[in-house]
C-alpha cells in the first residue's frame, strides 16, 4: 500500500541486479570508463589514482548488488533505534573493510596471492545466491503494493518465482560438468521447491480468508471522531496507533506486539484507534490538529484522555524494547487508574 512511484523503480533495480547475478542480463561498463591501461604511466600518484578508478569501475557490477542489499537492511533497522544506527554503521564499515582488505594484503605481500582461493564454479554459485536474495528483496518491496495487488494474489507470484528458480537449478544441474556441482544444484532446486510449497500453504490460507472472511469484530476503529465520541461516552481511555502502510517498523510492531493475545486482551479496556496516514487521511489530519506536537514520525502510539484530549502516554519504536508482559501491565495500570478517577 505504499507509493508505487517509489516502490516500482526500487523493485525493478533489485530485479535487474538479481538477474545480472544469474548472467541473464549484463551490467555494461560505459566505453569511456573502460580501462585503457596502455595510456597510464607507473610510478606516480596520478597513475595510482587512475588505476584505482578503473579497478573500482570494473568491480562495481560485482559489488553494487551486495552493497544495495546491505543498504536495504541498514535502512530498515536504522529508523528503529539508536542501536540500529550503530549496527548499520558497523555493517557498512565492515563491508568497506572487507572489500579493500584483500587488495591491501595483495599489494603489501605479493606472495599472499597464492593463498587466495582459486576462482571457479563456486564463485558463480555464490553470485547466484546473492541474486536470489536481491530478487527476494524486490518481492518484499512489491508486497507493500497491497492496495493494487492483494496479498492473496501476490503470494502466488512469490510461489511462481520460487518454482521458476527451482526449475532453473534443476536444468542447470543436468548441464553440470562435475558430480558435486550437479548434486548442489539439485539440492538448491529441492530447497526452492519446498519453499514454494510452504509459501503456497500461506497463499491457500490467504485466498480462503479472502473468500470466507472472519466475522470476528476487530478491536480497532479507523475513524477518529467516532472513536473519540465512543471513548467519552463509555469513560474509557483512547489508544491511538498512528502509522503508514509504507512503514516497515509499523508492520513489525503490529505483528510482534499488537496482534499478540496479551496485548489485545489489555486493549479491551481501551477504545482502540488505528490510523494509516496515507489511507485514513481525514482522521489523520484531525489527529495532527489535536496532537501534532506528539506525532514526530511513524509509528506513534498515544494514550489519550478523551475528555480533556490530554496525552497520558506516548510510545514510538522504543516500545519494542519492552516485553509483552511489561506492555500489558502498563496498559492495565493506566486503564485502572483512569477508571478509578472516573468512578470517584
mmCIF file with all atom_site columns, N, CA and C in Angstrom, residues 113-123:
data_model
loop_
_atom_site.group_PDB
_atom_site.id
_atom_site.type_symbol
_atom_site.label_atom_id
_atom_site.label_alt_id
_atom_site.label_comp_id
_atom_site.label_asym_id
_atom_site.label_entity_id
_atom_site.label_seq_id
_atom_site.pdbx_PDB_ins_code
_atom_site.Cartn_x
_atom_site.Cartn_y
_atom_site.Cartn_z
_atom_site.occupancy
_atom_site.B_iso_or_equiv
_atom_site.pdbx_formal_charge
_atom_site.auth_seq_id
_atom_site.auth_comp_id
_atom_site.auth_asym_id
_atom_site.auth_atom_id
_atom_site.pdbx_PDB_model_num
ATOM 1  N N  . UNK A 1 113 ? 49.237 -13.777 -2.780  1.00 0.00 ? 113 UNK A N  1
ATOM 2  C CA . UNK A 1 113 ? 48.342 -14.075 -3.895  1.00 0.00 ? 113 UNK A CA 1
ATOM 3  C C  . UNK A 1 113 ? 48.104 -15.573 -4.030  1.00 0.00 ? 113 UNK A C  1
ATOM 4  N N  . UNK A 1 114 ? 49.131 -16.372 -3.651  1.00 0.00 ? 114 UNK A N  1
ATOM 5  C CA . UNK A 1 114 ? 48.996 -17.820 -3.763  1.00 0.00 ? 114 UNK A CA 1
ATOM 6  C C  . UNK A 1 114 ? 48.036 -18.393 -2.730  1.00 0.00 ? 114 UNK A C  1
ATOM 7  N N  . UNK A 1 115 ? 47.793 -17.634 -1.644  1.00 0.00 ? 115 UNK A N  1
ATOM 8  C CA . UNK A 1 115 ? 46.940 -18.128 -0.565  1.00 0.00 ? 115 UNK A CA 1
ATOM 9  C C  . UNK A 1 115 ? 45.458 -17.905 -0.841  1.00 0.00 ? 115 UNK A C  1
ATOM 10 N N  . UNK A 1 116 ? 45.146 -17.049 -1.803  1.00 0.00 ? 116 UNK A N  1
ATOM 11 C CA . UNK A 1 116 ? 43.745 -16.766 -2.100  1.00 0.00 ? 116 UNK A CA 1
ATOM 12 C C  . UNK A 1 116 ? 43.076 -17.980 -2.732  1.00 0.00 ? 116 UNK A C  1
ATOM 13 N N  . UNK A 1 117 ? 41.791 -18.213 -2.415  1.00 0.00 ? 117 UNK A N  1
ATOM 14 C CA . UNK A 1 117 ? 41.089 -19.339 -3.052  1.00 0.00 ? 117 UNK A CA 1
ATOM 15 C C  . UNK A 1 117 ? 41.005 -19.129 -4.557  1.00 0.00 ? 117 UNK A C  1
ATOM 16 N N  . UNK A 1 118 ? 41.202 -20.214 -5.277  1.00 0.00 ? 118 UNK A N  1
ATOM 17 C CA . UNK A 1 118 ? 41.174 -20.120 -6.728  1.00 0.00 ? 118 UNK A CA 1
ATOM 18 C C  . UNK A 1 118 ? 39.750 -19.910 -7.222  1.00 0.00 ? 118 UNK A C  1
ATOM 19 N N  . UNK A 1 119 ? 39.655 -19.128 -8.271  1.00 0.00 ? 119 UNK A N  1
ATOM 20 C CA . UNK A 1 119 ? 38.335 -18.891 -8.855  1.00 0.00 ? 119 UNK A CA 1
ATOM 21 C C  . UNK A 1 119 ? 37.818 -20.169 -9.502  1.00 0.00 ? 119 UNK A C  1
ATOM 22 N N  . UNK A 1 120 ? 36.518 -20.249 -9.593  1.00 0.00 ? 120 UNK A N  1
ATOM 23 C CA . UNK A 1 120 ? 35.909 -21.432 -10.183 1.00 0.00 ? 120 UNK A CA 1
ATOM 24 C C  . UNK A 1 120 ? 34.400 -21.342 -10.143 1.00 0.00 ? 120 UNK A C  1
ATOM 25 N N  . UNK A 1 121 ? 33.751 -22.489 -10.335 1.00 0.00 ? 121 UNK A N  1
ATOM 26 C CA . UNK A 1 121 ? 32.292 -22.512 -10.364 1.00 0.00 ? 121 UNK A CA 1
ATOM 27 C C  . UNK A 1 121 ? 31.676 -22.115 -9.035  1.00 0.00 ? 121 UNK A C  1
ATOM 28 N N  . UNK A 1 122 ? 32.405 -22.327 -7.918  1.00 0.00 ? 122 UNK A N  1
ATOM 29 C CA . UNK A 1 122 ? 31.835 -21.985 -6.616  1.00 0.00 ? 122 UNK A CA 1
ATOM 30 C C  . UNK A 1 122 ? 31.544 -20.489 -6.514  1.00 0.00 ? 122 UNK A C  1
ATOM 31 N N  . UNK A 1 123 ? 32.369 -19.665 -7.185  1.00 0.00 ? 123 UNK A N  1
ATOM 32 C CA . UNK A 1 123 ? 32.129 -18.224 -7.167  1.00 0.00 ? 123 UNK A CA 1
ATOM 33 C C  . UNK A 1 123 ? 30.861 -17.878 -7.943  1.00 0.00 ? 123 UNK A C  1
#
